[in-house]
Amino acid sequence: MDITESRQLTASLEDYIEAIFWIVSAKGAARARDIAKRLGVKASSVTGALQVLAKKKYVNYAPYEVVTLTSEGLEEAKRIIRMHEVLRDFFVNVLGIKSKIAEEGACKLEHNIPKPIFDRLIEFMEFIETCPRAGKYWTDKFIKQCNLKKARECEKCIEQSIKSFKKERTMTQTSREITLADLMPKEKGVVLKMNRRNSVTKRLADMGVVRGALIEVERVAPLGDPIDVKVKGYHLSLRKEEAVNIIISRG
Amino acid sequence: MDITESRQLTASLEDYIEAIFWIVSAKGAARARDIAKRLGVKASSVTGALQVLAKKKYVNYAPYEVVTLTSEGLEEAKRIIRMHEVLRDFFVNVLGIKSKIAEEGACKLEHNIPKPIFDRLIEFMEFIETCPRAGKYWTDKFIKQCNLKKARECEKCIEQSIKSFKKERTMTQTSREITLADLMPKEKGVVLKMNRRNSVTKRLADMGVVRGALIEVERVAPLGDPIDVKVKGYHLSLRKEEAVNIIISRG
DNA sequence: TGACATTCTTAGCCAATCCTAATAATGTTG
DNA sequence: CAACATTATTAGGATTGGCTAAGAATGTCA
Ligand SMILES: [Mn+2]
Ligand SMILES: [Mn+2]
Ligand SMILES: [Mn+2]
Ligand SMILES: [Mn+2]
């Protein structure tokens, strides 16, 4: 009925975009054969999918030539990969699932998750990481217990928990405020304050860099600029002058 | 290639089975129109699905007659509904998602979850409910925080947590052992011991009634027999003489 | 019982997504 | 550059799962 080309993406097409993204990341461009291999389909199926994706303007494609993503395609790829990674991290870090099964499961489910559930899952994972009553030790406890098929020793856990609560409390009281630029790769912090209000902070706020959010440093360039961080499943790249305006507490 | 009829079920067919189960539960038998309405498809699509399901032996079907599930169909229905309910309960009870979105999301995802992930999710939900460091108050805290978009007051939470840990510890020490038959509907307990080893306890063990498992009483018949319980997402019906052999601690 | 309404099935269509087999384009190498 | 290998596309087909439209079966009620 509508004359305009539908830009709708099916689960299958999303997987093609995802695959193309990763192959392009690794090799600069994707060939049909690479895509076929990665997705476990025949080359003729890839040609068909590419023609559809090209019509929808998600890929740059001409017969017998290599494939890249358009800017719209790149946007979609990032969206899909964010879904994939959040789910995978939940499976691995919280549920303690083995990496391979977690990847496969994430890639099956990533296309069907309602947005409110996805958003809340991210918040929940943050809550687990930052709440003093849970934390890494707590999830590890769960995973270990599952793998050992062993009853919990709550007595010990409670005692240790009370101790670490008290320690954390005194630490929190004495710890100085630092900025995001002070963190090393793999370190995490909780956003306390954003010093400037401008278009950049607004963009960050849309991505979830708000008071209370958990932020993780992924990479820091040699001269400390830019800084790659992860917030709410988004991978962001910040300039140092932006990072120093984000006041955080280590944790 | 294989001459035998495939019994493979697609996501769509699983939804038909699920729908038929609920309609039969409510009305004794399902008509094509009921199914069409529930799934939001046209009646002709239902006829097609029913013909496929009948060939695969999941439904009792003859043209113009009402539909019921075969015993294989019933088994599948229970499996699918267990998936659905576990996911829904995770979304509602842990993530604090609104019931309608949780139902829809569960029904989308239920067909694609790898078994190890599903199993571990159940264990994780049990862990949250039974670990003294988490518990209902903890998840409520998370949900409330999300809905109010309000920073956590960890100080208070920690203090209260320490207090309730100590209280729980003394309670646990003084509490007498009771059996599953002593619980009222909606009460939960953790399995401490199974007094008898026989085919019944073995069947229960397969369903997850083992030491440490969380078990919830759903309904108790007027004379206290049978007792409907939920364990690991399974709905089981136990006779009282079986229930008294399951030693639990309340909570 | 007969007319009309409702329900169900059939026939035919379409889109998505995979496949195989044949063919075309491209790359490699002596 | 010619022969051969590799890679990509096309053509044709199967399956799944929806749809509309037409008609058959069934139910209802005066
Ligand atoms: Mn994926
Ligand atoms: Mn995927
Ligand atoms: Mn369902
Ligand atoms: Mn479903």
Coordinates of C-alpha atoms (C1' of nucleotides) and ligand atoms in Angstrom, one line a residue:
Chain A
M1 CA 0.0 0.0 0.0
D2 CA 2.7 2.5 0.9
I3 CA 4.8 3.6 -2.0
T4 CA 7.8 4.4 0.2
E5 CA 10.3 1.6 0.7
S6 CA 9.9 0.0 4.2
R7 CA 12.9 0.4 6.3
Q8 CA 11.7 -2.3 8.7
L9 CA 14.3 -4.8 9.7
T10 CA 13.5 -8.5 10.4
A11 CA 15.5 -10.5 12.9
S12 CA 17.3 -12.1 10.0
L13 CA 18.3 -8.8 8.4
E14 CA 19.5 -7.5 11.7
D15 CA 21.8 -10.4 12.0
Y16 CA 23.2 -9.6 8.5
I17 CA 23.8 -6.0 9.5
E18 CA 25.5 -7.2 12.8
A19 CA 27.7 -9.6 10.9
I20 CA 28.7 -7.0 8.3
F21 CA 29.6 -4.6 11.1
W22 CA 32.0 -7.0 12.7
I23 CA 33.6 -8.2 9.4
V24 CA 34.0 -4.6 8.3
S25 CA 35.6 -3.8 11.7
A26 CA 38.1 -6.5 11.2
K27 CA 38.8 -6.3 7.5
G28 CA 37.7 -2.9 6.3
A29 CA 35.0 -4.4 4.0
A30 CA 32.8 -7.5 3.9
R31 CA 32.6 -10.0 1.1
A32 CA 29.6 -12.2 0.6
R33 CA 31.6 -15.3 1.5
D34 CA 32.6 -13.9 4.9
I35 CA 29.1 -13.1 5.7
A36 CA 27.9 -16.5 4.6
K37 CA 30.5 -18.2 6.7
R38 CA 29.8 -16.1 9.8
L39 CA 26.0 -16.7 9.7
G40 CA 26.1 -20.3 8.6
V41 CA 24.1 -19.7 5.4
K42 CA 24.8 -20.2 1.7
A43 CA 26.3 -17.5 -0.4
S44 CA 23.1 -17.2 -2.5
S45 CA 21.1 -16.3 0.6
V46 CA 23.6 -13.6 1.4
T47 CA 23.2 -12.1 -2.1
G48 CA 19.4 -12.0 -1.5
A49 CA 19.8 -10.3 1.9
L50 CA 22.3 -7.8 0.5
Q51 CA 19.9 -6.8 -2.2
V52 CA 17.2 -6.2 0.3
L53 CA 19.5 -4.3 2.6
A54 CA 20.7 -2.2 -0.2
K55 CA 17.2 -1.3 -1.3
K56 CA 16.5 -0.2 2.3
K57 CA 19.7 1.8 2.3
Y58 CA 21.5 0.0 5.1
V59 CA 24.4 -1.2 3.0
N60 CA 26.6 0.0 0.1
Y61 CA 26.3 -2.8 -2.3
A62 CA 26.9 -3.4 -6.0
P63 CA 27.1 -6.8 -7.6
Y64 CA 30.5 -8.5 -7.3
E65 CA 31.8 -5.7 -5.0
V66 CA 32.6 -5.6 -1.3
V67 CA 30.0 -4.5 1.2
T68 CA 30.1 -1.7 3.8
L69 CA 27.4 -0.2 6.0
T70 CA 25.8 3.2 5.2
S71 CA 25.5 5.6 8.1
E72 CA 22.0 4.4 8.7
G73 CA 23.3 0.8 8.7
L74 CA 26.0 1.7 11.1
E75 CA 23.5 3.3 13.4
E76 CA 21.4 0.1 13.3
A77 CA 24.4 -2.0 13.8
K78 CA 25.3 -0.1 17.0
R79 CA 21.8 -0.5 18.3
I80 CA 21.7 -4.2 17.7
I81 CA 25.1 -4.7 19.1
R82 CA 24.2 -2.8 22.2
M83 CA 21.3 -5.2 22.7
H84 CA 23.5 -8.1 22.1
E85 CA 26.2 -7.0 24.5
V86 CA 23.8 -6.1 27.3
L87 CA 22.1 -9.4 27.2
R88 CA 25.4 -11.3 26.9
D89 CA 26.9 -9.4 29.9
F90 CA 23.8 -10.2 31.9
F91 CA 24.1 -13.9 31.0
V92 CA 27.8 -14.0 31.7
N93 CA 28.3 -11.6 34.6
V94 CA 25.1 -12.1 36.5
L95 CA 23.9 -15.6 35.6
G96 CA 27.4 -17.1 35.1
I97 CA 26.7 -18.6 31.7
K98 CA 29.5 -19.8 29.6
S99 CA 30.6 -17.3 27.0
K100 CA 29.6 -19.3 23.9
I101 CA 26.1 -20.1 25.1
A102 CA 25.7 -16.5 26.3
E103 CA 26.7 -15.2 22.9
E104 CA 24.3 -17.5 21.0
G105 CA 21.4 -16.8 23.4
A106 CA 22.0 -13.0 23.3
C107 CA 21.9 -13.1 19.5
K108 CA 18.6 -15.0 19.5
L109 CA 16.9 -12.8 22.0
E110 CA 18.3 -9.4 21.0
H111 CA 15.7 -8.9 18.3
N112 CA 12.7 -9.4 20.4
I113 CA 13.2 -7.6 23.7
P114 CA 10.7 -4.9 24.4
K115 CA 12.4 -1.6 25.2
P116 CA 11.1 -1.1 28.7
I117 CA 12.4 -4.5 29.7
F118 CA 15.7 -3.9 28.1
D119 CA 16.1 -0.5 29.8
R120 CA 15.2 -2.0 33.1
L121 CA 17.6 -4.9 32.8
I122 CA 20.4 -2.4 32.3
E123 CA 19.3 -0.5 35.5
F124 CA 19.1 -3.8 37.3
M125 CA 22.6 -4.8 36.3
E126 CA 23.9 -1.4 37.5
F127 CA 22.0 -1.8 40.7
I128 CA 23.6 -5.1 41.4
E129 CA 27.1 -3.7 40.7
T130 CA 26.7 -0.6 42.8
C131 CA 24.4 -1.6 45.7
P132 CA 26.5 -2.4 48.8
R133 CA 24.1 -5.2 49.6
A134 CA 25.0 -7.0 46.3
G135 CA 28.1 -6.2 44.4
K136 CA 30.6 -8.4 42.6
Y137 CA 31.2 -10.6 45.6
W138 CA 27.5 -11.4 45.8
T139 CA 27.1 -12.4 42.2
D140 CA 30.3 -14.5 42.3
K141 CA 28.8 -16.2 45.4
F142 CA 25.8 -17.1 43.3
I143 CA 27.7 -18.4 40.4
K144 CA 30.1 -20.4 42.5
Q145 CA 27.2 -21.9 44.4
C146 CA 25.5 -22.9 41.2
N147 CA 28.6 -24.5 39.7
L148 CA 29.5 -26.4 42.9
K149 CA 25.9 -27.4 43.4
K150 CA 26.6 -26.6 47.0
A151 CA 24.4 -25.1 49.7
R152 CA 25.2 -21.5 50.7
E153 CA 27.1 -20.8 53.9
C154 CA 25.0 -17.8 54.8
E155 CA 26.5 -17.4 58.3
K156 CA 30.0 -16.6 56.9
C157 CA 28.6 -14.5 54.1
I158 CA 26.5 -12.4 56.4
E159 CA 29.4 -11.7 58.7
Q160 CA 31.7 -10.8 55.9
S161 CA 29.0 -8.7 54.3
I162 CA 28.5 -6.7 57.6
K163 CA 32.2 -6.1 57.8
S164 CA 32.5 -4.9 54.2
F165 CA 29.5 -2.7 54.7
K166 CA 31.1 -0.9 57.5
K167 CA 34.4 -0.6 55.7
E168 CA 32.7 0.7 52.6
R169 CA 30.8 3.2 54.7
T170 CA 34.0 4.7 56.3
M171 CA 35.7 4.6 52.9
T172 CA 32.9 6.5 51.2
Q173 CA 33.0 9.1 53.9
T174 CA 36.8 9.7 53.5
S175 CA 37.1 9.3 49.7
R176 CA 37.7 12.5 47.7
E177 CA 35.8 13.3 44.6
I178 CA 37.6 12.5 41.4
T179 CA 36.7 13.0 37.8
L180 CA 36.2 10.5 35.0
A181 CA 39.6 11.5 33.6
D182 CA 41.3 10.1 36.7
L183 CA 40.1 6.5 36.1
M184 CA 42.3 3.9 34.5
P185 CA 41.0 1.4 32.0
K186 CA 38.6 -1.3 33.5
E187 CA 37.9 1.0 36.5
K188 CA 34.4 2.0 37.2
G189 CA 32.8 4.9 38.9
V190 CA 29.4 6.3 39.8
V191 CA 28.5 9.7 38.4
L192 CA 28.0 12.3 41.2
K193 CA 27.8 15.5 39.2
M194 CA 28.2 17.0 35.8
N195 CA 30.0 20.3 36.0
R196 CA 28.9 22.0 32.8
R197 CA 25.5 22.2 31.1
N198 CA 25.9 22.4 27.4
S199 CA 25.0 20.4 24.2
V200 CA 27.7 17.8 25.0
T201 CA 26.4 17.1 28.5
K202 CA 22.9 17.0 27.2
R203 CA 23.9 14.3 24.6
L204 CA 25.6 12.4 27.4
A205 CA 22.5 12.7 29.6
D206 CA 20.5 11.1 26.7
M207 CA 22.9 8.2 26.7
G208 CA 22.5 7.8 30.4
V209 CA 25.4 9.7 31.9
V210 CA 23.3 11.1 34.8
R211 CA 23.8 11.3 38.5
G212 CA 24.0 7.8 39.9
A213 CA 24.9 6.1 36.6
L214 CA 27.7 3.5 36.5
I215 CA 30.4 4.4 34.1
E216 CA 33.3 2.2 33.0
V217 CA 36.5 3.3 31.3
E218 CA 37.3 0.9 28.5
R219 CA 40.4 2.5 26.9
V220 CA 42.4 5.6 27.2
A221 CA 44.4 6.9 24.3
P222 CA 48.2 7.5 24.8
L223 CA 47.9 11.1 25.7
G224 CA 44.8 10.6 27.8
D225 CA 42.5 11.9 25.0
P226 CA 40.1 10.6 23.9
I227 CA 38.7 8.3 26.7
D228 CA 36.5 5.4 25.6
V229 CA 33.8 4.6 28.2
K230 CA 30.8 2.4 28.6
V231 CA 27.5 3.6 30.1
K232 CA 24.2 1.9 30.0
G233 CA 25.5 -0.4 27.3
Y234 CA 26.6 2.4 25.1
H235 CA 30.2 2.8 24.0
L236 CA 31.1 6.5 24.0
S237 CA 34.3 8.3 23.2
L238 CA 34.9 11.4 25.3
R239 CA 37.5 14.1 25.0
K240 CA 39.5 14.8 28.2
E241 CA 38.0 18.2 28.6
E242 CA 34.6 16.6 28.7
A243 CA 35.7 13.9 31.1
V244 CA 37.1 16.3 33.7
N245 CA 33.6 17.8 34.0
I246 CA 32.1 14.4 35.1
I247 CA 32.6 14.1 38.8
I248 CA 32.5 10.5 40.0
S249 CA 33.2 8.3 43.0
R250 CA 35.3 5.3 42.4
G251 CA 33.6 1.9 42.7
Chain B
M1 CA 14.4 -36.7 3.5
D2 CA 13.0 -38.3 6.6
I3 CA 9.7 -40.1 6.0
T4 CA 8.5 -39.6 9.5
E5 CA 6.4 -36.5 10.3
S6 CA 8.5 -33.9 12.0
R7 CA 7.2 -33.0 15.4
Q8 CA 9.3 -29.8 15.4
L9 CA 7.4 -26.8 16.7
T10 CA 7.9 -23.2 15.5
A11 CA 7.4 -20.2 17.7
S12 CA 4.1 -19.6 15.9
L13 CA 2.9 -23.2 16.5
E14 CA 3.9 -22.9 20.2
D15 CA 1.8 -19.9 20.6
Y16 CA -1.2 -21.8 19.1
I17 CA -0.7 -24.6 21.6
E18 CA -0.4 -22.1 24.4
A19 CA -3.6 -20.4 23.4
I20 CA -5.4 -23.6 23.0
F21 CA -4.3 -24.7 26.5
W22 CA -5.7 -21.5 28.1
I23 CA -9.0 -21.6 26.1
V24 CA -9.5 -25.3 27.0
S25 CA -8.7 -24.5 30.6
A26 CA -11.4 -21.9 30.7
K27 CA -14.1 -23.4 28.4
G28 CA -13.4 -27.1 28.2
A29 CA -12.7 -26.9 24.4
A30 CA -11.4 -24.3 22.0
R31 CA -13.1 -23.1 18.9
A32 CA -11.2 -21.7 15.9
R33 CA -12.7 -18.3 16.6
D34 CA -11.5 -18.1 20.2
I35 CA -8.0 -19.0 19.1
A36 CA -8.1 -16.4 16.3
K37 CA -9.3 -13.7 18.7
R38 CA -6.7 -14.5 21.3
L39 CA -3.8 -14.6 18.9
G40 CA -4.9 -11.7 16.8
V41 CA -5.0 -13.6 13.5
K42 CA -7.8 -14.5 11.0
A43 CA -9.8 -17.6 11.3
S44 CA -8.4 -19.1 8.1
S45 CA -4.9 -18.9 9.6
V46 CA -6.1 -20.8 12.6
T47 CA -7.5 -23.6 10.4
G48 CA -4.1 -23.9 8.7
A49 CA -2.3 -24.1 12.0
L50 CA -4.7 -26.6 13.4
Q51 CA -4.2 -28.9 10.4
V52 CA -0.5 -28.7 10.9
L53 CA -0.8 -29.3 14.7
A54 CA -3.1 -32.2 14.1
K55 CA -0.7 -33.8 11.6
K56 CA 2.0 -33.5 14.3
K57 CA -0.4 -35.1 16.8
Y58 CA -0.5 -32.1 19.2
V59 CA -4.2 -31.5 18.9
N60 CA -7.4 -33.4 18.5
Y61 CA -9.0 -31.8 15.5
A62 CA -11.6 -32.6 12.9
P63 CA -13.2 -30.0 10.6
Y64 CA -16.0 -28.0 12.2
E65 CA -15.4 -29.6 15.5
V66 CA -13.9 -28.1 18.7
V67 CA -10.3 -28.5 19.5
T68 CA -8.5 -30.1 22.5
L69 CA -4.8 -30.9 23.1
T70 CA -3.5 -34.5 22.9
S71 CA -1.4 -35.7 25.8
E72 CA 1.7 -34.7 23.8
G73 CA 0.1 -31.3 23.2
L74 CA -0.5 -30.9 26.9
E75 CA 3.0 -31.7 27.7
E76 CA 4.3 -29.1 25.2
A77 CA 1.8 -26.6 26.5
K78 CA 3.1 -27.0 30.1
R79 CA 6.7 -26.6 28.9
I80 CA 5.9 -23.4 27.0
I81 CA 3.8 -22.0 29.8
R82 CA 6.6 -22.7 32.3
M83 CA 9.0 -20.7 30.1
H84 CA 6.4 -18.0 29.8
E85 CA 5.7 -17.7 33.5
V86 CA 9.4 -17.8 34.6
L87 CA 10.2 -15.0 32.2
R88 CA 7.2 -13.0 33.2
D89 CA 7.9 -13.4 36.9
F90 CA 11.5 -12.3 36.4
F91 CA 10.3 -9.2 34.5
V92 CA 7.6 -8.4 37.1
N93 CA 9.1 -9.4 40.4
V94 CA 12.8 -8.6 39.8
L95 CA 12.8 -5.9 37.1
G96 CA 9.5 -4.3 38.2
I97 CA 8.0 -4.3 34.7
K98 CA 4.3 -3.6 34.3
S99 CA 2.2 -6.8 34.0
K100 CA 1.1 -6.3 30.4
I101 CA 4.5 -5.5 28.9
A102 CA 6.0 -8.4 30.9
E103 CA 3.4 -10.8 29.5
E104 CA 4.0 -9.7 25.9
G105 CA 7.8 -9.8 26.3
A106 CA 7.7 -13.2 27.9
C107 CA 5.6 -14.5 25.1
K108 CA 8.0 -13.2 22.5
L109 CA 11.1 -14.5 24.2
E110 CA 9.8 -17.8 25.6
H111 CA 10.5 -19.6 22.3
N112 CA 14.2 -18.8 21.9
I113 CA 15.8 -19.1 25.4
P114 CA 18.6 -21.6 25.5
K115 CA 18.0 -24.1 28.3
P116 CA 21.1 -23.4 30.3
I117 CA 20.2 -19.7 30.5
F118 CA 16.7 -20.5 31.4
D119 CA 17.7 -22.9 34.2
R120 CA 20.2 -20.4 35.6
L121 CA 17.7 -17.6 35.5
I122 CA 15.4 -19.7 37.7
E123 CA 18.3 -20.4 40.1
F124 CA 19.1 -16.7 40.2
M125 CA 15.6 -15.7 41.1
E126 CA 15.7 -18.3 43.9
F127 CA 19.0 -16.9 45.0
I128 CA 17.5 -13.4 45.1
E129 CA 14.6 -14.5 47.1
T130 CA 16.5 -16.6 49.6
C131 CA 19.8 -14.8 50.1
P132 CA 19.8 -12.7 53.2
R133 CA 21.8 -10.1 51.4
A134 CA 19.0 -9.6 48.8
G135 CA 15.5 -10.6 49.5
K136 CA 12.2 -9.0 48.7
Y137 CA 13.0 -5.8 50.4
W138 CA 16.1 -5.5 48.2
T139 CA 14.3 -5.9 44.9
D140 CA 11.5 -3.6 46.1
K141 CA 14.2 -1.0 46.8
F142 CA 15.5 -1.4 43.2
I143 CA 12.0 -1.1 41.7
K144 CA 11.0 1.9 43.8
Q145 CA 14.3 3.6 43.0
C146 CA 13.7 3.1 39.3
N147 CA 10.2 4.4 39.4
L148 CA 11.0 7.4 41.5
K149 CA 14.2 8.1 39.5
K150 CA 15.7 8.8 42.8
A151 CA 19.2 8.2 44.1
R152 CA 19.5 5.4 46.7
E153 CA 19.9 6.2 50.3
C154 CA 22.4 3.5 51.0
E155 CA 23.2 4.6 54.5
K156 CA 19.7 3.8 55.7
C157 CA 19.5 0.7 53.7
I158 CA 22.7 -0.7 55.0
E159 CA 21.7 0.0 58.6
Q160 CA 18.4 -1.7 58.2
S161 CA 20.1 -4.5 56.3
I162 CA 22.5 -5.2 59.2
K163 CA 19.6 -5.1 61.6
S164 CA 17.5 -7.6 59.7
F165 CA 20.5 -9.9 59.1
K166 CA 21.0 -10.2 62.9
K167 CA 17.3 -10.7 63.5
E168 CA 17.1 -13.3 60.7
R169 CA 20.2 -15.1 62.2
T170 CA 18.6 -15.4 65.7
M171 CA 15.3 -16.4 64.1
T172 CA 16.9 -19.1 62.0
Q173 CA 18.6 -20.5 65.1
T174 CA 15.5 -20.7 67.1
S175 CA 13.0 -21.8 64.4
R176 CA 11.8 -25.3 64.5
E177 CA 11.8 -27.5 61.4
I178 CA 8.4 -27.8 59.8
T179 CA 7.2 -29.8 56.8
L180 CA 5.7 -28.6 53.5
A181 CA 2.3 -29.6 54.8
D182 CA 2.5 -26.9 57.5
L183 CA 2.6 -24.1 55.0
M184 CA -0.4 -22.0 54.0
P185 CA -1.1 -20.8 50.5
K186 CA 1.3 -18.1 49.3
E187 CA 3.9 -19.1 51.9
K188 CA 7.3 -20.2 50.8
G189 CA 10.0 -22.4 52.3
V190 CA 13.4 -23.7 51.6
V191 CA 13.8 -27.5 51.3
L192 CA 16.1 -28.8 54.1
K193 CA 15.6 -32.6 53.7
M194 CA 13.5 -35.2 52.0
N195 CA 12.6 -37.9 54.5
R196 CA 11.9 -40.8 52.1
R197 CA 13.7 -42.0 49.0
N198 CA 11.4 -43.6 46.6
S199 CA 10.0 -43.1 43.1
V200 CA 8.0 -40.1 44.1
T201 CA 10.9 -38.2 45.7
K202 CA 13.0 -39.1 42.7
R203 CA 10.4 -37.5 40.4
L204 CA 10.3 -34.5 42.7
A205 CA 14.1 -34.3 42.6
D206 CA 14.0 -34.2 38.8
M207 CA 11.6 -31.3 39.0
G208 CA 14.0 -29.5 41.4
V209 CA 12.7 -30.4 44.8
V210 CA 16.2 -30.8 46.3
R211 CA 17.9 -29.4 49.4
G212 CA 18.1 -25.7 49.2
A213 CA 15.3 -25.3 46.6
L214 CA 12.6 -22.7 47.1
I215 CA 9.1 -24.1 47.2
E216 CA 5.9 -22.1 47.3
V217 CA 2.5 -23.3 48.2
E218 CA -0.1 -22.2 45.7
R219 CA -3.3 -23.9 46.8
V220 CA -4.4 -26.4 49.5
A221 CA -7.5 -28.4 49.0
P222 CA -10.2 -28.2 51.6
L223 CA -9.0 -31.3 53.5
G224 CA -5.3 -30.4 53.1
D225 CA -4.9 -32.9 50.3
P226 CA -3.7 -32.4 47.6
I227 CA -1.3 -29.5 47.9
D228 CA -0.4 -27.5 44.8
V229 CA 3.1 -26.1 44.9
K230 CA 5.5 -24.3 42.6
V231 CA 9.1 -25.2 42.4
K232 CA 11.6 -24.0 39.7
G233 CA 8.7 -22.8 37.6
Y234 CA 6.9 -26.2 37.7
H235 CA 3.4 -26.5 39.1
L236 CA 3.2 -29.7 41.1
S237 CA 0.4 -31.3 42.9
L238 CA 1.4 -33.3 46.0
R239 CA -0.5 -35.6 48.3
K240 CA -0.3 -34.7 51.9
E241 CA 1.6 -37.9 52.7
E242 CA 4.3 -36.8 50.3
A243 CA 4.3 -33.2 51.6
V244 CA 5.0 -34.3 55.2
N245 CA 8.2 -35.9 54.1
I246 CA 9.5 -32.7 52.8
I247 CA 11.2 -30.9 55.6
I248 CA 11.5 -27.1 55.0
S249 CA 12.4 -23.9 56.8
R250 CA 9.9 -21.1 56.4
G251 CA 10.9 -18.1 54.4
Chain C
dT1 C1' -38.8 -26.0 9.1
dG2 C1' -36.8 -22.3 6.6
dA3 C1' -34.3 -18.0 6.5
dC4 C1' -30.6 -15.7 8.2
dA5 C1' -26.3 -15.2 10.9
dT6 C1' -22.3 -17.1 12.4
dT7 C1' -18.4 -19.9 12.0
dC8 C1' -15.2 -22.7 9.5
dT9 C1' -12.8 -24.2 5.5
dT10 C1' -10.8 -23.9 1.0
dA11 C1' -8.5 -21.7 -2.7
dG12 C1' -5.4 -18.6 -4.1
dC13 C1' -2.1 -15.0 -3.1
dC14 C1' 2.1 -12.9 -1.0
dA15 C1' 6.4 -12.0 1.7
dA16 C1' 10.3 -13.8 4.1
dT17 C1' 14.0 -16.9 4.2
dC18 C1' 16.3 -20.5 3.3
dC19 C1' 18.0 -24.0 -0.2
dT20 C1' 20.3 -26.3 -4.8
dA21 C1' 22.0 -26.1 -9.4
dA22 C1' 23.5 -23.5 -13.1
dT23 C1' 25.8 -19.7 -14.8
dA24 C1' 28.6 -15.5 -14.7
dA25 C1' 32.3 -12.7 -13.0
dT26 C1' 36.6 -12.2 -11.0
dG27 C1' 41.3 -13.7 -9.4
dT28 C1' 45.5 -16.4 -9.8
dT29 C1' 49.2 -18.4 -11.9
dG30 C1' 52.2 -20.9 -15.1
Chain D
dC1 C1' 47.1 -14.4 -21.6
dA2 C1' 44.8 -18.8 -21.2
dA3 C1' 43.3 -22.2 -18.0
dC4 C1' 41.6 -23.1 -13.8
dA5 C1' 39.9 -22.0 -9.2
dT6 C1' 37.2 -19.1 -6.5
dT7 C1' 33.5 -16.2 -5.6
dA8 C1' 29.0 -14.2 -6.6
dT9 C1' 24.6 -14.1 -8.9
dT10 C1' 20.5 -15.9 -10.9
dA11 C1' 16.8 -19.1 -11.5
dG12 C1' 13.8 -22.0 -9.5
dG13 C1' 11.8 -24.4 -5.5
dA14 C1' 10.4 -25.4 -0.6
dT15 C1' 8.6 -24.0 3.8
dT16 C1' 6.3 -21.1 6.9
dG17 C1' 2.8 -18.1 8.2
dG18 C1' 0.1 -14.6 7.3
dC19 C1' -3.8 -12.5 4.3
dT20 C1' -8.6 -12.0 1.4
dA21 C1' -12.6 -13.8 -0.8
dA22 C1' -15.8 -17.3 -1.7
dG23 C1' -18.4 -20.8 -0.3
dA24 C1' -19.7 -24.7 2.9
dA25 C1' -21.3 -26.2 7.3
dT26 C1' -23.5 -25.2 11.4
dG27 C1' -26.5 -22.7 14.7
dT28 C1' -30.6 -19.8 15.9
dC29 C1' -35.1 -18.4 16.0
dA30 C1' -39.6 -17.0 14.3
Ligands
MN1 MN 23.8 -10.5 17.9
MN2 MN 20.9 -12.0 16.4
MN3 MN 3.6 -17.4 26.0
MN4 MN 4.8 -16.9 22.7

